[in-house]
Amino acid sequence: MSATQSTYVEEEGVYRFHMEHPVPAYLVALVAGDLQPADIGPRSRVWAEPCLLPTATSKLSGAVEQWLSAAERLYGPYLWGRYVPGRQRASPALPRGERGPTGEEEPRTTQAHSGLGSSAHPPTPSRYDIVFLPPSFPIVAMENPCLTFIISSILESDEFLVIDVIHEVAHSWFGNAVTNATWEEMWLSEGLATYAQRRITTETYGAAFTCLETAFRLDALHRQMKLLGEDSPVSKLQVKLEPGVNPSHLMNLFTYEKGYCFVYYLSQLCGDPQRFDDFLRAYVEKYKFTSVVAQDLLDSFLSFFPELKEQSVDCRAGLEFERWLNATGPPLAEPDLSQGSSLTRPVEALFQLWTAEPLDQAAASASAIDISKWKTFQTALFLDRLLDGSPLPQEVVMSLSKCYSSLLDSMNAEIRIRWLQIVVRNDYYPDLHRVRRFLESQMSRMYTIPLYEDLCTGALKSFALEVFYQTQGRLHPNLRRTIQQILSQGLGPSAEPSVEQASAGADSEVDADTPALLLGDEAPSSAISLRDVNVSA
């Protein structure tokens, strides 16, 4: 559980949990299952099903402590318990007769964390544990204090795993310790956590990698902007929960990336990222374990930098703070990503080759570039550019398949799903068997929804139905219902097309023999489609 201390009393058959700090209700979480622990650092361990534990341990051993230490250097002590160097945590609570990680039998009453932190007990040692959940878990990750939840599917994509865990680490300061007071200002959690995540990655992996990941995400932001339109109400940082706005749509890339851009802009105003780190450290210290609104952050910023207040930076024409918060559309300013050019330039060059003529010469030049040596974010960015240009000329898709299909099929799911979306959007039937195999093996929302959206936009709805009926029993109920909604769109006069369908101008009808169960599920009530955008919590 997301708690700093837990016990198990065998006589009662009861587990008890205690959180010594105040937390918002959405951070209270409990997980139960066949979960085994393994230490990965002095204050961290992973929990996973036995079949996943070796992989999770090998990928994260030593890394989480490195990320926590970097975050502490930037933003102050990790607040969830107190880290005592050299002090070991007791074994996790297990029923009597079961064996702990050391093989020793646990006592009748065990304590998973040493102390409640009160005057009668020593301070609770700080904990940052991670539990890996089944692929059917409906979200990518959740920053529950002391016990981050992460979907196990992400384990096969190393770079995405790194970014997602670091993002959840950053939430320990921004979101968990200092929380947005209303859902209308989620950027106070997600925008600040994204900024802190990128400061941590810069400290540990360098600026070039951080700029590559940022370019990848901002590309996705602009893609979402194109789908929704620049006047979409959910593109505001201060979204108003008014008629027509679905609260579930607030978890979108604007919350993360437009929020990040605003925070980055604030950091540039003070002229020194380290001075801005000092401000954020003071901000956390002032507001820890409370909820805030945007004005609290901005007032604190101007108080910390009185020279900026004297310059009225909050009222600069076109970049007013109020406009950042309440204007729809893209960010008013974006970061300079030139430090990542060594990684992004090859991506641009390869994309340009595949859009050049004559095709045979371009394909020959492109095939000489070995993308197997690329970082995952580079390959994903390249495929996203091809997706943006789809439908492509059929001869281009054939050449792409000949050059990359087998190679991409051996890569991680983040790469494979993008290639398969290209296959579907271009109706490239020779590779359709790969789409079937992928959907039969993937149960997570982030690796199924985008493909079903694309399949139902074009001429492959019957194929989508067939695959869905073969796999629906293994899907999370919420995911199953969402896919049913996608499949049912266009079956009746009241059903509205998704943004993707509208933009593609595709026929909204499905086969007449579509099973009746799909007709009984409520179609989405809004044409705003955010389901194909994957974000972490």
XYZ file of C-alpha atoms in Angstrom:
537
model
C 0.000 0.000 0.000
C 1.021 3.613 -0.431
C 2.083 3.880 3.207
C 5.236 4.460 5.221
C 4.593 1.584 7.630
C 2.691 -1.687 7.570
C 2.215 -4.688 9.851
C 0.609 -8.097 9.618
C -0.986 -9.741 12.669
C -1.349 -13.454 12.047
C -3.918 -14.121 14.783
C -6.255 -11.592 13.222
C -5.266 -12.206 9.630
C -5.134 -8.442 9.258
C -2.682 -6.091 7.568
C -2.460 -2.576 8.957
C -1.005 0.391 7.112
C 0.018 3.837 8.290
C 0.922 7.007 6.388
C 2.493 9.583 8.664
C 2.030 12.500 6.238
C -1.228 14.003 4.946
C -1.962 12.963 1.357
C -4.857 13.632 -1.022
C -7.330 10.773 -1.375
C -6.334 9.958 -4.962
C -2.899 8.822 -3.727
C -4.291 6.137 -1.412
C -3.826 2.825 -3.222
C -3.716 -0.850 -2.367
C -2.450 -3.776 -4.442
C -2.865 -7.491 -3.746
C -1.571 -10.481 -5.648
C 1.248 -12.979 -6.032
C 3.923 -10.318 -5.590
C 7.507 -11.011 -4.594
C 10.049 -8.363 -3.480
C 13.657 -7.752 -4.423
C 15.913 -4.953 -3.190
C 17.313 -2.654 -5.873
C 18.916 -0.055 -3.604
C 19.318 1.053 0.029
C 15.779 2.443 0.190
C 14.083 0.868 -2.827
C 12.755 -2.488 -3.886
C 10.594 -3.794 -6.673
C 7.514 -5.939 -6.227
C 6.401 -8.109 -9.112
C 4.979 -11.474 -10.037
C 7.709 -14.149 -9.903
C 7.948 -14.381 -13.700
C 8.703 -10.646 -13.958
C 10.884 -10.120 -10.907
C 14.301 -10.951 -12.473
C 13.691 -8.581 -15.401
C 12.428 -5.755 -13.190
C 15.361 -6.160 -10.824
C 18.007 -6.243 -13.537
C 16.655 -3.153 -15.275
C 16.334 -0.984 -12.148
C 19.020 -2.197 -9.750
C 21.039 0.808 -8.569
C 19.262 3.197 -10.935
C 16.437 4.331 -8.649
C 18.861 5.391 -5.930
C 20.805 7.375 -8.532
C 17.620 9.170 -9.593
C 16.487 9.822 -6.016
C 19.892 11.241 -5.113
C 19.860 13.526 -8.160
C 16.374 14.747 -7.246
C 17.470 15.433 -3.663
C 20.432 17.490 -4.872
C 18.044 19.574 -6.933
C 14.939 19.877 -4.766
C 15.812 18.913 -1.212
C 15.326 15.807 0.919
C 13.023 13.008 -0.142
C 10.118 13.569 2.234
C 8.421 10.186 2.450
C 10.097 8.956 5.615
C 13.666 9.887 6.500
C 16.576 8.202 4.795
C 19.142 6.893 7.301
C 22.307 5.860 5.384
C 23.434 2.342 6.233
C 20.193 1.462 8.002
C 18.398 -1.548 6.540
C 14.670 -1.929 6.267
C 12.986 -4.904 7.887
C 11.656 -7.677 5.658
C 8.173 -7.158 4.179
C 5.195 -8.380 6.136
C 4.475 -12.032 5.399
C 2.218 -14.566 7.140
C 3.986 -16.896 9.570
C 5.630 -19.851 7.867
C 6.436 -17.960 4.672
C 10.005 -17.084 3.870
C 11.404 -13.623 3.380
C 14.016 -12.717 0.789
C 16.779 -14.048 3.064
C 15.061 -17.430 3.438
C 14.419 -16.903 7.160
C 10.982 -17.473 8.621
C 9.164 -14.279 9.521
C 7.958 -13.663 13.097
C 4.284 -13.869 13.933
C 3.902 -10.106 13.838
C 6.104 -8.355 11.317
C 6.644 -4.732 10.524
C 7.431 -3.827 6.949
C 8.779 -0.406 7.882
C 10.561 0.395 11.121
C 8.487 2.835 13.115
C 5.598 5.240 12.776
C 7.656 8.397 13.026
C 5.959 9.508 16.252
C 7.668 10.432 19.500
C 7.259 6.830 20.648
C 9.025 5.391 17.605
C 12.175 6.127 15.633
C 11.712 8.030 12.381
C 10.400 5.931 9.506
C 13.172 5.226 6.993
C 12.309 6.678 3.605
C 11.028 4.275 0.995
C 10.629 4.443 -2.742
C 9.300 1.085 -3.877
C 7.839 0.101 -7.239
C 5.176 -2.497 -7.963
C 4.776 -3.843 -11.494
C 1.167 -4.539 -12.388
C -0.308 -6.827 -15.061
C -0.418 -5.604 -18.684
C -4.189 -5.112 -18.363
C -3.698 -2.298 -15.818
C -5.426 0.648 -17.512
C -2.782 3.369 -17.002
C 0.961 3.495 -17.545
C 2.068 4.582 -14.080
C 0.797 6.146 -10.858
C 2.896 7.990 -8.292
C 1.370 6.606 -5.075
C 3.661 7.690 -2.191
C 6.285 5.112 -1.206
C 4.899 2.623 -3.759
C 4.804 3.684 -7.410
C 2.496 1.577 -9.603
C 3.818 0.826 -13.109
C 2.419 -1.336 -15.872
C 4.675 -4.309 -16.579
C 4.445 -3.818 -20.360
C 6.855 -0.903 -20.093
C 9.664 -3.227 -19.002
C 10.518 -4.114 -22.578
C 11.143 -0.473 -23.559
C 14.197 0.581 -21.540
C 14.184 4.295 -22.345
C 10.451 4.646 -21.727
C 10.891 2.754 -18.442
C 13.628 5.179 -17.384
C 11.547 8.242 -18.227
C 8.374 6.921 -16.623
C 10.061 5.967 -13.348
C 11.962 9.261 -13.154
C 8.696 11.098 -13.775
C 7.090 9.266 -10.860
C 10.155 9.982 -8.702
C 9.701 13.694 -9.505
C 6.104 13.472 -8.294
C 7.443 12.789 -4.798
C 8.117 16.540 -4.677
C 5.619 17.880 -7.219
C 2.160 16.351 -6.934
C 2.560 14.269 -3.785
C 4.254 16.726 -1.418
C 2.703 19.815 -3.063
C -0.610 19.022 -4.724
C -2.870 20.919 -7.090
C -5.972 21.982 -5.158
C -8.345 21.324 -8.060
C -8.413 19.048 -11.104
C -8.719 22.188 -13.218
C -5.037 22.925 -12.515
C -3.434 19.523 -12.964
C -0.490 21.183 -14.696
C 0.737 22.227 -11.228
C 1.460 18.560 -10.650
C 2.235 17.265 -14.144
C 3.971 20.299 -15.629
C 6.269 20.720 -12.637
C 6.933 16.969 -12.426
C 7.812 16.902 -16.130
C 10.198 19.819 -15.669
C 11.805 18.123 -12.639
C 11.992 14.824 -14.536
C 13.970 16.521 -17.311
C 16.295 18.225 -14.863
C 16.984 14.786 -13.326
C 17.593 13.166 -16.729
C 19.929 16.015 -17.675
C 21.905 15.447 -14.481
C 22.128 11.683 -15.013
C 22.100 11.164 -18.803
C 23.061 14.521 -20.291
C 21.310 17.335 -22.121
C 21.254 15.644 -25.533
C 19.110 12.731 -24.334
C 16.773 15.090 -22.472
C 16.342 17.257 -25.575
C 15.585 14.168 -27.696
C 12.879 12.991 -25.300
C 11.457 16.529 -25.120
C 11.379 16.825 -28.932
C 9.563 13.499 -29.117
C 6.919 14.642 -26.598
C 6.450 18.098 -28.127
C 5.936 16.442 -31.497
C 3.133 14.443 -29.883
C 1.690 17.629 -28.371
C 1.464 19.298 -31.764
C -0.079 16.140 -33.202
C -2.776 16.299 -30.536
C -3.240 19.994 -31.239
C -3.851 19.219 -34.906
C -6.474 16.634 -33.964
C -8.369 18.801 -31.491
C -7.974 22.258 -33.002
C -6.305 25.279 -31.443
C -9.515 26.443 -29.764
C -10.063 23.225 -27.810
C -10.955 24.061 -24.185
C -8.783 21.189 -22.894
C -5.698 22.923 -24.326
C -5.858 25.527 -21.537
C -3.684 25.086 -18.461
C -6.562 26.300 -16.302
C -9.301 24.154 -17.796
C -12.805 24.959 -16.632
C -14.999 21.961 -15.878
C -17.901 23.424 -17.799
C -20.523 21.743 -20.006
C -18.851 19.942 -22.881
C -15.609 19.239 -21.004
C -15.137 15.624 -19.946
C -13.051 15.500 -16.742
C -11.219 12.423 -18.035
C -9.902 14.522 -20.919
C -7.868 16.659 -18.511
C -5.214 13.927 -18.472
C -3.723 15.004 -21.783
C -0.456 16.228 -23.256
C -1.315 19.881 -22.662
C -1.333 19.214 -18.923
C 2.151 17.724 -19.224
C 3.900 19.471 -22.106
C 2.253 22.880 -22.212
C 2.615 22.914 -18.430
C 6.277 21.980 -18.820
C 6.812 24.760 -21.357
C 5.386 27.330 -18.937
C 7.617 26.103 -16.116
C 10.615 26.098 -18.480
C 9.738 29.679 -19.483
C 9.754 30.684 -15.807
C 13.184 29.086 -15.401
C 14.492 31.090 -18.350
C 13.191 34.346 -16.877
C 15.508 33.980 -13.891
C 18.435 33.274 -16.221
C 19.930 30.297 -14.409
C 18.451 26.780 -14.061
C 20.225 26.329 -10.731
C 18.636 29.465 -9.296
C 15.279 28.143 -10.451
C 16.068 24.822 -8.742
C 16.654 26.822 -5.556
C 13.265 28.457 -5.975
C 11.519 25.115 -6.463
C 13.267 23.756 -3.378
C 11.945 26.717 -1.356
C 8.486 26.293 -2.913
C 8.326 22.652 -1.813
C 9.560 23.525 1.667
C 6.898 26.228 2.034
C 3.923 24.246 0.726
C 4.821 20.631 1.492
C 1.878 18.429 2.442
C -0.636 21.061 1.337
C -2.636 21.836 -1.791
C -2.037 24.939 -3.891
C -3.437 26.918 -6.794
C -1.495 28.512 -9.636
C -1.432 31.899 -7.949
C 0.464 30.406 -5.008
C 3.221 29.228 -7.345
C 3.397 32.469 -9.300
C 3.301 34.712 -6.226
C 6.089 32.645 -4.677
C 8.104 32.921 -7.888
C 7.859 36.709 -7.993
C 8.650 36.962 -4.277
C 11.727 34.777 -4.695
C 12.915 36.894 -7.634
C 11.961 40.477 -6.665
C 13.974 41.880 -9.562
C 11.671 40.040 -11.968
C 8.638 41.407 -10.156
C 10.036 44.920 -10.591
C 10.409 44.224 -14.310
C 6.734 43.135 -14.494
C 7.667 39.899 -16.271
C 4.175 38.591 -15.548
C 2.768 41.207 -17.953
C 5.128 40.958 -20.939
C 3.143 41.408 -24.132
C 2.174 38.065 -25.621
C 3.691 36.130 -22.728
C 1.513 37.288 -19.858
C 1.164 34.730 -17.077
C -2.600 35.005 -17.349
C -2.411 34.216 -21.052
C -0.231 31.167 -20.376
C -2.916 29.898 -18.017
C -6.094 30.697 -19.907
C -5.366 30.860 -23.623
C -6.183 27.860 -25.779
C -3.720 26.536 -28.300
C -0.031 25.590 -28.261
C 2.537 26.845 -25.728
C 3.392 30.537 -26.040
C 7.094 29.611 -26.073
C 9.013 26.360 -26.398
C 12.460 25.375 -25.123
C 15.653 25.536 -27.137
C 16.443 21.902 -27.982
C 19.593 22.510 -29.991
C 21.665 20.525 -27.483
C 19.905 17.427 -28.762
C 20.744 18.036 -32.411
C 23.325 15.232 -32.486
C 20.425 12.828 -31.888
C 17.593 14.558 -33.733
C 19.498 15.547 -36.877
C 19.933 11.931 -38.115
C 16.183 11.393 -37.651
C 15.349 14.420 -39.797
C 17.876 13.349 -42.440
C 16.426 9.839 -42.730
C 12.870 11.134 -42.907
C 13.849 13.534 -45.684
C 15.409 10.662 -47.628
C 12.190 8.677 -47.568
C 10.196 11.642 -48.863
C 12.663 12.448 -51.655
C 12.564 11.437 -55.309
C 13.457 9.319 -57.141
C 12.433 6.652 -54.637
C 14.937 3.997 -55.675
C 17.899 6.265 -55.046
C 16.424 7.572 -51.789
C 15.690 4.053 -50.547
C 19.227 2.939 -51.364
C 20.672 5.842 -49.375
C 18.247 5.274 -46.501
C 19.014 1.572 -46.253
C 22.667 2.423 -45.621
C 21.672 4.043 -42.289
C 21.669 1.471 -39.472
C 18.774 2.412 -37.210
C 19.391 -0.658 -35.019
C 22.053 1.453 -33.286
C 19.626 4.289 -32.616
C 18.035 5.116 -29.297
C 14.390 4.113 -28.933
C 13.277 7.757 -28.908
C 15.083 8.358 -32.215
C 13.382 5.448 -33.943
C 10.010 6.362 -32.441
C 10.411 9.959 -33.591
C 11.264 8.799 -37.131
C 8.225 6.523 -37.282
C 5.993 9.266 -35.869
C 7.084 11.533 -38.732
C 6.122 8.807 -41.213
C 2.794 8.410 -39.411
C 2.165 12.139 -39.738
C 2.697 11.801 -43.498
C 0.404 8.783 -43.915
C -1.170 7.677 -46.147
C 2.082 7.388 -48.065
C 2.503 6.339 -51.698
C 2.159 2.561 -51.861
C 5.593 2.118 -53.394
C 7.101 4.005 -50.421
C 5.329 1.708 -47.940
C 6.546 -1.354 -49.842
C 10.130 -0.069 -49.728
C 9.825 0.802 -46.036
C 8.554 -2.698 -45.287
C 11.342 -4.320 -47.273
C 13.934 -2.195 -45.476
C 12.612 -2.188 -41.894
C 9.723 -4.565 -41.217
C 11.730 -7.564 -39.974
C 14.116 -5.361 -37.988
C 11.346 -3.370 -36.314
C 9.480 -6.570 -35.490
C 12.391 -7.552 -33.230
C 12.353 -4.249 -31.318
C 10.339 -3.166 -28.279
C 6.600 -2.491 -28.232
C 6.970 1.305 -28.466
C 8.672 0.812 -31.827
C 6.480 -2.024 -33.087
C 3.189 -0.248 -32.452
C 4.308 2.743 -34.506
C 5.335 0.606 -37.454
C 2.045 -1.300 -37.235
C 0.100 1.965 -37.245
C 1.892 2.828 -40.472
C 0.873 -0.583 -41.842
C -2.778 0.001 -40.905
C -3.038 3.622 -42.040
C -1.625 2.634 -45.419
C -3.715 -0.566 -45.788
C -0.543 -2.571 -46.286
C -1.954 -6.109 -46.182
C 1.337 -8.062 -46.452
C 2.216 -6.976 -42.884
C -1.283 -7.260 -41.443
C -0.444 -10.588 -39.789
C 2.003 -8.667 -37.587
C -0.856 -6.433 -36.416
C -2.891 -9.491 -35.428
C 0.018 -11.058 -33.552
C 0.714 -7.795 -31.709
C -2.898 -7.309 -30.577
C -3.120 -10.940 -29.501
C -0.110 -10.467 -27.220
C -0.740 -6.948 -25.856
C -3.344 -6.309 -23.184
C -2.460 -2.729 -22.177
C -4.359 0.376 -23.165
C -1.339 2.151 -24.611
C -0.570 -0.678 -27.047
C -4.125 -1.471 -28.175
C -6.236 1.692 -28.409
C -4.128 3.441 -31.108
C -4.305 0.393 -33.379
C -8.049 -0.106 -32.909
C -8.627 3.587 -33.637
C -6.673 3.290 -36.884
C -8.231 -0.025 -37.871
C -11.742 1.412 -37.466
C -10.950 4.567 -39.398
C -10.280 2.729 -42.643
C -11.383 -0.451 -44.359
C -10.236 -2.886 -41.667
C -13.126 -2.805 -39.179
C -14.037 -6.439 -39.798
C -10.435 -7.404 -39.075
C -10.576 -5.341 -35.848
C -13.805 -7.070 -34.780
C -12.331 -10.498 -35.404
C -9.236 -9.785 -33.330
C -11.275 -8.170 -30.556
C -13.536 -11.210 -30.167
C -10.489 -13.434 -29.860
C -8.849 -11.283 -27.159
C -11.639 -9.492 -25.242
C -11.657 -12.006 -22.386
C -8.114 -11.023 -21.441
C -8.737 -7.257 -21.461
C -9.400 -5.009 -18.465
C -13.165 -4.209 -18.335
C -12.564 -0.483 -18.859
C -10.336 -1.147 -21.852
C -12.810 -3.653 -23.273
C -15.590 -1.086 -23.058
C -13.462 1.600 -24.703
C -12.662 -0.691 -27.624
C -16.345 -1.583 -27.916
C -17.081 2.133 -28.190
C -14.496 2.505 -30.932
C -15.910 -0.451 -32.835
C -19.500 0.767 -32.458
C -18.904 4.273 -33.814
C -20.984 4.926 -36.894
C -23.504 2.142 -36.230
C -26.384 4.529 -35.583
C -27.452 8.014 -36.669
C -26.591 9.472 -33.270
C -23.006 8.230 -33.222
C -20.388 10.884 -33.862
C -17.125 10.143 -35.652
C -13.882 10.479 -33.756
C -11.481 13.260 -34.643
C -9.364 10.740 -36.549
C -12.353 9.628 -38.621
C -13.425 13.176 -39.347
C -9.948 14.223 -40.404
C -9.537 11.193 -42.652
C -12.971 11.575 -44.215
C -13.468 7.826 -43.834
C -16.786 6.014 -44.211
C -18.352 5.745 -40.756
C -20.372 2.638 -41.533
C -19.455 -0.868 -40.376
C -20.534 -4.244 -41.651
C -24.233 -4.969 -41.302
C -23.534 -8.131 -39.347
C -21.707 -6.318 -36.555
C -22.665 -8.161 -33.328
C -25.442 -6.653 -31.273
C -23.341 -6.335 -28.119
C -21.588 -3.355 -29.650
C -24.882 -1.579 -30.239
C -25.671 -1.744 -26.543
C -22.579 0.169 -25.480
C -22.762 3.916 -25.270
C -20.786 5.609 -27.989
C -18.535 8.487 -26.960
C -20.582 11.627 -26.443
C -17.895 13.959 -27.707
C -15.876 14.177 -30.883
C -12.811 14.988 -28.800
C -10.626 11.902 -29.004
C -7.716 11.649 -26.607
C -7.576 7.894 -26.303
C -4.608 7.437 -28.626
C -2.342 9.680 -26.568
C -0.298 7.836 -23.960
C 0.738 9.713 -20.858
C 2.059 8.688 -17.508
C 0.389 9.819 -14.362
